[in-house]
PDB file of C-alpha atoms in Angstrom:
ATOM      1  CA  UNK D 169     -14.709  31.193   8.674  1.00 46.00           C
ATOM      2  CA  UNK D 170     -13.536  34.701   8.440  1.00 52.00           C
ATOM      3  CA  UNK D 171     -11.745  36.717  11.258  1.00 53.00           C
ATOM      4  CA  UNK D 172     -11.148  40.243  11.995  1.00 59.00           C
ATOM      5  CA  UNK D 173      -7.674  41.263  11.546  1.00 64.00           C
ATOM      6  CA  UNK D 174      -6.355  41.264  15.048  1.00 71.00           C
ATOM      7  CA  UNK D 175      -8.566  37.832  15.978  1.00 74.00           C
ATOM      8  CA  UNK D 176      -6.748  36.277  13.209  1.00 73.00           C
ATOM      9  CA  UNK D 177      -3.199  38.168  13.666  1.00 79.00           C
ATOM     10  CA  UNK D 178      -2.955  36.085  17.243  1.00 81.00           C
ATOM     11  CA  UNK D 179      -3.979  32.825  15.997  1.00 79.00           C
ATOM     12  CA  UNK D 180      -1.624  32.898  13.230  1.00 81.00           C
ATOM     13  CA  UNK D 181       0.948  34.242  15.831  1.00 83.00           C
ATOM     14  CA  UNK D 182       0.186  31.246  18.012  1.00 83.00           C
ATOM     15  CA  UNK D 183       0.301  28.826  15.388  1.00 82.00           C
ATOM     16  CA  UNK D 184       3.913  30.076  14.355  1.00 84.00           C
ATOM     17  CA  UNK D 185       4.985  28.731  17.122  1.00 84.00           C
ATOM     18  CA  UNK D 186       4.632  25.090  16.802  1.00 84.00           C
ATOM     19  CA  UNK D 187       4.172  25.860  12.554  1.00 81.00           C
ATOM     20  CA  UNK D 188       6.851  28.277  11.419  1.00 84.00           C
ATOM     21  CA  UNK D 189       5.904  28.102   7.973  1.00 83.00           C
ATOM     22  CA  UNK D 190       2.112  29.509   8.464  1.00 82.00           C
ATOM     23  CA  UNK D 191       1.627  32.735   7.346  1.00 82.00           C
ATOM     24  CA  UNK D 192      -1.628  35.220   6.898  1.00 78.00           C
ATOM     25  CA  UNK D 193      -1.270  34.359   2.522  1.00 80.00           C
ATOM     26  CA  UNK D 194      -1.099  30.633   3.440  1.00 81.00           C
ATOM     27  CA  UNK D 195      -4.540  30.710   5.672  1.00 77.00           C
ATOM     28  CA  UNK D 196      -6.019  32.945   3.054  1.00 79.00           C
ATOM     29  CA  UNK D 197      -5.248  30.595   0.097  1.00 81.00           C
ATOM     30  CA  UNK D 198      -6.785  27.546   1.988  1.00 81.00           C
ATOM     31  CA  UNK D 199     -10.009  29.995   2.867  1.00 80.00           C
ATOM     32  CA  UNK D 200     -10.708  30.518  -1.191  1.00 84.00           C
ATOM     33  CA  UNK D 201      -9.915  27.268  -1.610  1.00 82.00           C
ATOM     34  CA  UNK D 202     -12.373  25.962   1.170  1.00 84.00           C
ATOM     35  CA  UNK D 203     -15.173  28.225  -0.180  1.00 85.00           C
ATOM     36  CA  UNK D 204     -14.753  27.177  -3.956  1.00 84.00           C
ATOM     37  CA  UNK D 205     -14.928  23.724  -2.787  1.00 84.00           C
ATOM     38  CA  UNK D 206     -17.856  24.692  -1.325  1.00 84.00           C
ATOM     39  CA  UNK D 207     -19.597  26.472  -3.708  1.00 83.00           C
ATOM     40  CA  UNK D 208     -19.037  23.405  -5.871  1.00 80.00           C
ATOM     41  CA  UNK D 209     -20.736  21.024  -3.608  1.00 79.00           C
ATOM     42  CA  UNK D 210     -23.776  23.354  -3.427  1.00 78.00           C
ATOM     43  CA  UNK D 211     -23.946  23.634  -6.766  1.00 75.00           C
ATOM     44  CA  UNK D 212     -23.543  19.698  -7.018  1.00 73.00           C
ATOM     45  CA  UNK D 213     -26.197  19.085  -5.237  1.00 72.00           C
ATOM     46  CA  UNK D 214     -28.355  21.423  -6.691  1.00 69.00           C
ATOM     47  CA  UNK D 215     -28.358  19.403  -9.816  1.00 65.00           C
ATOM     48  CA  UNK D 216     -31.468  17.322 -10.111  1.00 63.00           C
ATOM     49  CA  UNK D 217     -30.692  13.651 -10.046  1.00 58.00           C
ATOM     50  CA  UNK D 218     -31.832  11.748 -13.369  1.00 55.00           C
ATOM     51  CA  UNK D 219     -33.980   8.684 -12.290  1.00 55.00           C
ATOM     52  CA  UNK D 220     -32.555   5.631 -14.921  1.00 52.00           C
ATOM     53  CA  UNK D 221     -34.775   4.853 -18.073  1.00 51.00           C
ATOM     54  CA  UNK D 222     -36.463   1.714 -17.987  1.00 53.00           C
ATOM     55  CA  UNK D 223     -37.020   1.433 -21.383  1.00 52.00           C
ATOM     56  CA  UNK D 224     -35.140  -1.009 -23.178  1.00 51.00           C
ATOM     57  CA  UNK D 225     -32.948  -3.628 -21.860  1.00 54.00           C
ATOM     58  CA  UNK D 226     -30.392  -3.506 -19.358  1.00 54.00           C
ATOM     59  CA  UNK D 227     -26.658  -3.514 -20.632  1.00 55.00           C
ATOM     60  CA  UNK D 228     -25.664  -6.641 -18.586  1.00 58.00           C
ATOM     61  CA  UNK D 229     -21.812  -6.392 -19.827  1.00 64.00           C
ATOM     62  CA  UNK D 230     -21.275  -2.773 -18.370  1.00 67.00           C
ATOM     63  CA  UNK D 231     -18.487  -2.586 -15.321  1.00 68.00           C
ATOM     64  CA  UNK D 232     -15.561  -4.109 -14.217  1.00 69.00           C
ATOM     65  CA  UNK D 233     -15.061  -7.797 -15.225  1.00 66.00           C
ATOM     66  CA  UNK D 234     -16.266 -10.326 -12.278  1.00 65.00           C
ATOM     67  CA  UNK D 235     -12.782 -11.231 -10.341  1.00 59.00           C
ATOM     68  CA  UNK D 236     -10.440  -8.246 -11.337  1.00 66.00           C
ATOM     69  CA  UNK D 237     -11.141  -6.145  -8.342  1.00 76.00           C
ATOM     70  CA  UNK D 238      -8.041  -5.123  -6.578  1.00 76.00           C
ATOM     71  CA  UNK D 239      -8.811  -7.664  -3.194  1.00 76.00           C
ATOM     72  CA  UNK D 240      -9.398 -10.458  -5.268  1.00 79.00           C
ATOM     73  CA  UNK D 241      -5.948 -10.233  -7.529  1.00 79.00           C
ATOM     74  CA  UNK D 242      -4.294  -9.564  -4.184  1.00 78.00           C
ATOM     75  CA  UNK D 243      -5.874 -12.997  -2.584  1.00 83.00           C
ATOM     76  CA  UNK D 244      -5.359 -14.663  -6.521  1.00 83.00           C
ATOM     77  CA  UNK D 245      -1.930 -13.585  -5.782  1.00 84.00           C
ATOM     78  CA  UNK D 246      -1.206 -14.967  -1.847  1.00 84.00           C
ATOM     79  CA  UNK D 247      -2.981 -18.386  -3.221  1.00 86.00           C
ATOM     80  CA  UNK D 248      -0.345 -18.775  -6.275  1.00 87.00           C
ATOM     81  CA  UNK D 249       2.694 -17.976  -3.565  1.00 88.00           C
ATOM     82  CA  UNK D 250       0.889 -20.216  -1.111  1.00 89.00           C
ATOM     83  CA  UNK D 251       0.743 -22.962  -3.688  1.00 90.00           C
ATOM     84  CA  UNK D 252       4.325 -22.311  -4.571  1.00 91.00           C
ATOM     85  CA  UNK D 253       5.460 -22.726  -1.107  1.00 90.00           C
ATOM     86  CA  UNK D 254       3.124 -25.731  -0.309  1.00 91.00           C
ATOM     87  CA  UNK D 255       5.012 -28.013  -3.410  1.00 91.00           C
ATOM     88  CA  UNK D 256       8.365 -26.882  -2.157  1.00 91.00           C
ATOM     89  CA  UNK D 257       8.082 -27.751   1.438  1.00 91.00           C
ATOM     90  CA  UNK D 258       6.398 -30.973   0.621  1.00 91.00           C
ATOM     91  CA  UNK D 259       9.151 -31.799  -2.443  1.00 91.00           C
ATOM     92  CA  UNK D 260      11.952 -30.794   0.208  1.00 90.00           C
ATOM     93  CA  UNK D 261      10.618 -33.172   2.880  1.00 91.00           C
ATOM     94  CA  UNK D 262      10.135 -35.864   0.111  1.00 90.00           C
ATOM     95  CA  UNK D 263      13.910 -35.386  -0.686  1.00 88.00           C
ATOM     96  CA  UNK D 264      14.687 -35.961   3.149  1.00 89.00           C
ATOM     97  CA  UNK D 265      12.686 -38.524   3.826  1.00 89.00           C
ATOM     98  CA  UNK D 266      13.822 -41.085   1.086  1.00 85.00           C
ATOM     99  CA  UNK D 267      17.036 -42.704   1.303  1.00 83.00           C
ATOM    100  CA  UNK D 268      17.801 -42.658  -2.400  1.00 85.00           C
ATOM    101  CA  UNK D 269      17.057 -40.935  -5.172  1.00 87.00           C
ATOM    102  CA  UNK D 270      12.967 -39.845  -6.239  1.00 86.00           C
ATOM    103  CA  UNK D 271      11.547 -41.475  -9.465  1.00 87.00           C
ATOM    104  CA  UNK D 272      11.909 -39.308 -12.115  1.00 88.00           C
ATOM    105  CA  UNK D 273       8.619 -37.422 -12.931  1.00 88.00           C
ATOM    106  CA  UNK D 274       8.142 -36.784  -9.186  1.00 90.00           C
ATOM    107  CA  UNK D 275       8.220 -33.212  -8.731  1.00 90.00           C
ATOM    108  CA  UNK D 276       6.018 -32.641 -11.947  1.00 91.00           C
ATOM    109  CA  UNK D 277       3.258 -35.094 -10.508  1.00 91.00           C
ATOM    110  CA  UNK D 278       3.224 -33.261  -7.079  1.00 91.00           C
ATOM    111  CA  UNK D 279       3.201 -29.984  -8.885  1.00 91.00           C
ATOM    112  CA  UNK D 280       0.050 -31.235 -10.745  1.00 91.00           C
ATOM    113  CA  UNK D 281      -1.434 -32.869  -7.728  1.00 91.00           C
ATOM    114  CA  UNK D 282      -1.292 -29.800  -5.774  1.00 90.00           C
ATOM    115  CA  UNK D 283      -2.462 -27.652  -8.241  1.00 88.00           C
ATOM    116  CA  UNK D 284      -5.285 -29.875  -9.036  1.00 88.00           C
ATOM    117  CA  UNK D 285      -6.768 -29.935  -5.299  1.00 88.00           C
ATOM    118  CA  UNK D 286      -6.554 -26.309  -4.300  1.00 85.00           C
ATOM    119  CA  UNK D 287      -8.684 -25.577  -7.409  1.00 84.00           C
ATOM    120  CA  UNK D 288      -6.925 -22.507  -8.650  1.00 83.00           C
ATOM    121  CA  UNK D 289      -7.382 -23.846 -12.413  1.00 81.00           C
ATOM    122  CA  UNK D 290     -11.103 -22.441 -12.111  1.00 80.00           C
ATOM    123  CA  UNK D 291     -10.277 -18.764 -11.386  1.00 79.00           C
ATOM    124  CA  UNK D 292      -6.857 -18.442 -13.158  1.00 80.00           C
ATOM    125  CA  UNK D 293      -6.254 -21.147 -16.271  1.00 81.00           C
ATOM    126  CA  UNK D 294      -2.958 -20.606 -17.074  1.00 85.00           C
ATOM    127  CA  UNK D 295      -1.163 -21.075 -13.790  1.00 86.00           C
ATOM    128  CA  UNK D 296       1.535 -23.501 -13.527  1.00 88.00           C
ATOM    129  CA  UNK D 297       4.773 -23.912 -11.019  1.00 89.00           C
ATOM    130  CA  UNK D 298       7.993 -24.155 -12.821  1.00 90.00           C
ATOM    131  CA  UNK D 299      10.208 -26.878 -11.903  1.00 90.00           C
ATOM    132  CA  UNK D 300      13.154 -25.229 -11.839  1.00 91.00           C
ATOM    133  CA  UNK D 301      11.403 -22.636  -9.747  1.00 89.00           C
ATOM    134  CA  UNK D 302      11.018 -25.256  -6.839  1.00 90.00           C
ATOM    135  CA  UNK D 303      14.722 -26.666  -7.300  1.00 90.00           C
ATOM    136  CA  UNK D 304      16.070 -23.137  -6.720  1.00 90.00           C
ATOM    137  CA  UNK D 305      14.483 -22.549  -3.973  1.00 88.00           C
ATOM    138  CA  UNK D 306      15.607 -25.555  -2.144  1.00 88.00           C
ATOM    139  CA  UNK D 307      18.921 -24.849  -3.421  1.00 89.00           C
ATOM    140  CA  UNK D 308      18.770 -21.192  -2.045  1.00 86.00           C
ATOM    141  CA  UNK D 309      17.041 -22.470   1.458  1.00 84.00           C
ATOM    142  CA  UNK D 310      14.027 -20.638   1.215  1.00 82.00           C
ATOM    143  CA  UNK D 311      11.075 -22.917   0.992  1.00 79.00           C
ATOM    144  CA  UNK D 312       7.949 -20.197   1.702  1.00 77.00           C
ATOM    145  CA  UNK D 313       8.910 -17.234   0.568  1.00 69.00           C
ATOM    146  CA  UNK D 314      10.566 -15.605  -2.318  1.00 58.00           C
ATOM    147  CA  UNK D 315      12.788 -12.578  -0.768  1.00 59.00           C
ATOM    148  CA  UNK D 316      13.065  -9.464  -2.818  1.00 65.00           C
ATOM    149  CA  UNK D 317      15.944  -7.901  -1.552  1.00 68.00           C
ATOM    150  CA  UNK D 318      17.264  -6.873   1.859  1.00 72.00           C
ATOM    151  CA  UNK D 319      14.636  -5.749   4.461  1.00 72.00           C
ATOM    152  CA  UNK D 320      14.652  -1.589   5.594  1.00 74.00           C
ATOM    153  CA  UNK D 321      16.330  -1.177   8.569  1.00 75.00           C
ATOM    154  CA  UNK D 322      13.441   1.358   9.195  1.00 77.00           C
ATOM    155  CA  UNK D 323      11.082  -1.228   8.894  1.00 78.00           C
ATOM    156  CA  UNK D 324      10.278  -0.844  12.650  1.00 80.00           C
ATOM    157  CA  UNK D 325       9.790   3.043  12.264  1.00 82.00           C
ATOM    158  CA  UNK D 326       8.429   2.837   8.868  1.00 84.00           C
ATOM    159  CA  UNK D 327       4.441   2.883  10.258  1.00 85.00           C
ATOM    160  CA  UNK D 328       4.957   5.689  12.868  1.00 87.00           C
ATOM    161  CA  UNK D 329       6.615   7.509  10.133  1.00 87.00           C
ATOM    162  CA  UNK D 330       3.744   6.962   7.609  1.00 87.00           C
ATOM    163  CA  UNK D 331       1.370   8.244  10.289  1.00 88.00           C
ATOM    164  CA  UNK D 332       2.930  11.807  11.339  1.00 88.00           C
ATOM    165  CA  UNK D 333       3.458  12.125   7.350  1.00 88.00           C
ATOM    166  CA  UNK D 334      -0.666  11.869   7.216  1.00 87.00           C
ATOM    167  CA  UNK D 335      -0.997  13.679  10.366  1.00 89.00           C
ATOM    168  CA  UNK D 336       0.856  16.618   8.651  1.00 88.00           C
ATOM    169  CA  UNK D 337      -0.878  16.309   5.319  1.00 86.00           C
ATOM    170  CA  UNK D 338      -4.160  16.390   6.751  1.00 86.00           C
ATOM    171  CA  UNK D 339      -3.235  19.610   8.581  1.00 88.00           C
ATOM    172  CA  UNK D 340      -2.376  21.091   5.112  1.00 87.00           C
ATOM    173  CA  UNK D 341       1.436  20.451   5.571  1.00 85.00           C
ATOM    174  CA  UNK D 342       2.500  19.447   2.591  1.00 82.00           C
ATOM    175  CA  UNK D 343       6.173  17.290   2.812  1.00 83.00           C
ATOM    176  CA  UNK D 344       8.933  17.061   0.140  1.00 87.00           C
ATOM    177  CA  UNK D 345      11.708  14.795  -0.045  1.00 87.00           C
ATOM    178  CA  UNK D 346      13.986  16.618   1.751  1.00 89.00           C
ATOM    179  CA  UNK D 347      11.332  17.033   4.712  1.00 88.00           C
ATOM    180  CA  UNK D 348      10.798  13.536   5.030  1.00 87.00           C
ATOM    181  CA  UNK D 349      14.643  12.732   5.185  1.00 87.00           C
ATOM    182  CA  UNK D 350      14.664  14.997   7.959  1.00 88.00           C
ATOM    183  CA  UNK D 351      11.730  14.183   9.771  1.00 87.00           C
ATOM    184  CA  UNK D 352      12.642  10.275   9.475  1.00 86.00           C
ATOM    185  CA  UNK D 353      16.266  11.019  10.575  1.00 86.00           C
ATOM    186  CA  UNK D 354      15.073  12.972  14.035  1.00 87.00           C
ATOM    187  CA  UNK D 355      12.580  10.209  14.393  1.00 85.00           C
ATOM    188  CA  UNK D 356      15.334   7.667  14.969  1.00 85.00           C
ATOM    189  CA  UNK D 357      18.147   9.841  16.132  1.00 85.00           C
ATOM    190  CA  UNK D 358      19.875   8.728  20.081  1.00 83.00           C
ATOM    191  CA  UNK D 359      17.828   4.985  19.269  1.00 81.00           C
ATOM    192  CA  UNK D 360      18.991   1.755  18.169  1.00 78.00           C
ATOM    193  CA  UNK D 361      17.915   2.396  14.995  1.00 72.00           C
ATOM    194  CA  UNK D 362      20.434   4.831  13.826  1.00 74.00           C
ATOM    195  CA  UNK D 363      23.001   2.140  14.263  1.00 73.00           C
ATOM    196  CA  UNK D 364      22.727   0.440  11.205  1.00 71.00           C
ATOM    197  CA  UNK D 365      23.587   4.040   9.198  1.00 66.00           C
TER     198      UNK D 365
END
């Protein structure tokens, strides 16, 4: 890890060039830092591991309660839009379809029908679909998907910008605001995507 001074005078040299900000204080910081880290995981593992008693019973309520991981709220949360979206496509082409008007109760009994057969009542009791919920979004035109405001027009740069902002954080780079704005800004300047600003 540790260089003489002229070995390590030319790499830094070298580096400068493509990393203006690296100087010999910034390398030295990161070598303590590296060697602490270091020590610590030596010392870590030099810690004898205590085997578990198995006396007594086992605490069976310990942990995170079954289906609050993070996937399974995420997938909870897909099936309730899915659901959503399912009764007001199918309540939309009802409307179409008939030449007058629906019997009243209609949307409330394909609300219940719909929840009742995907079987979401088992994992989450207190879900229900608001009727008003489905009228608006006929009204509004969108049947599968609730918008939430305008999309970025970065969208399309948005993952290769995410990746050099890794890229340089891996490589001890830290960014700021200010960095970002400019980094994203010479990403997309000369291409179609600086029209929309």
């Amino acid at each position: 890890f540790f260089f003489f001074y002229g070995k390590a005078k030319k790499i830094i040299s070298d580096a400068q060039l493509i990393y203006p900000w690296i100087d010999r204080h910034k390398i030295n910081y990161r070598m303590r830092f590296l060697k602490k880290e270091v020590e610590e995981k030596m010392m870590l593992s030099s810690i004898p591991k205590s085997k578990p008693s198995t006396a007594g019973p086992v605490n069976s309520t310990a942990g995170r309660p079954v289906g609050t991981t993070k996937a399974e709220i995420l997938e909870l949360s897909n099936n309730k839009a899915q659901i959503v979206a399912d009764i007001t496509v199918e309540y939309n082409n009802l409307k179409k379809t008939s030449a007058k008007k629906l019997p009243d109760n209609t949307l409330k009994h394909l609300i219940q029908s719909t929840i009742d057969s995907s079987g979401i009542k088992s994992v989450c009791s207190d879900f229900s679909v608001s009727k008003d919920t489905i009228r608006s979004r006929i009204r509004r035109g969108n049947l599968t998907k609730s918008t939430k405001g305008m999309p970025s027009p970065l969208e399309k740069i948005e993952p290769i910008l995410v990746e050099l902002l890794l890229q340089k954080d891996r490589m001890g780079q830290s960014m700021n605001m200010t960095n970002t704005l400019h980094l994203a800004n010479s990403l997309i300047q000369g291409t179609q995507h600086q029209a929309p600003f």
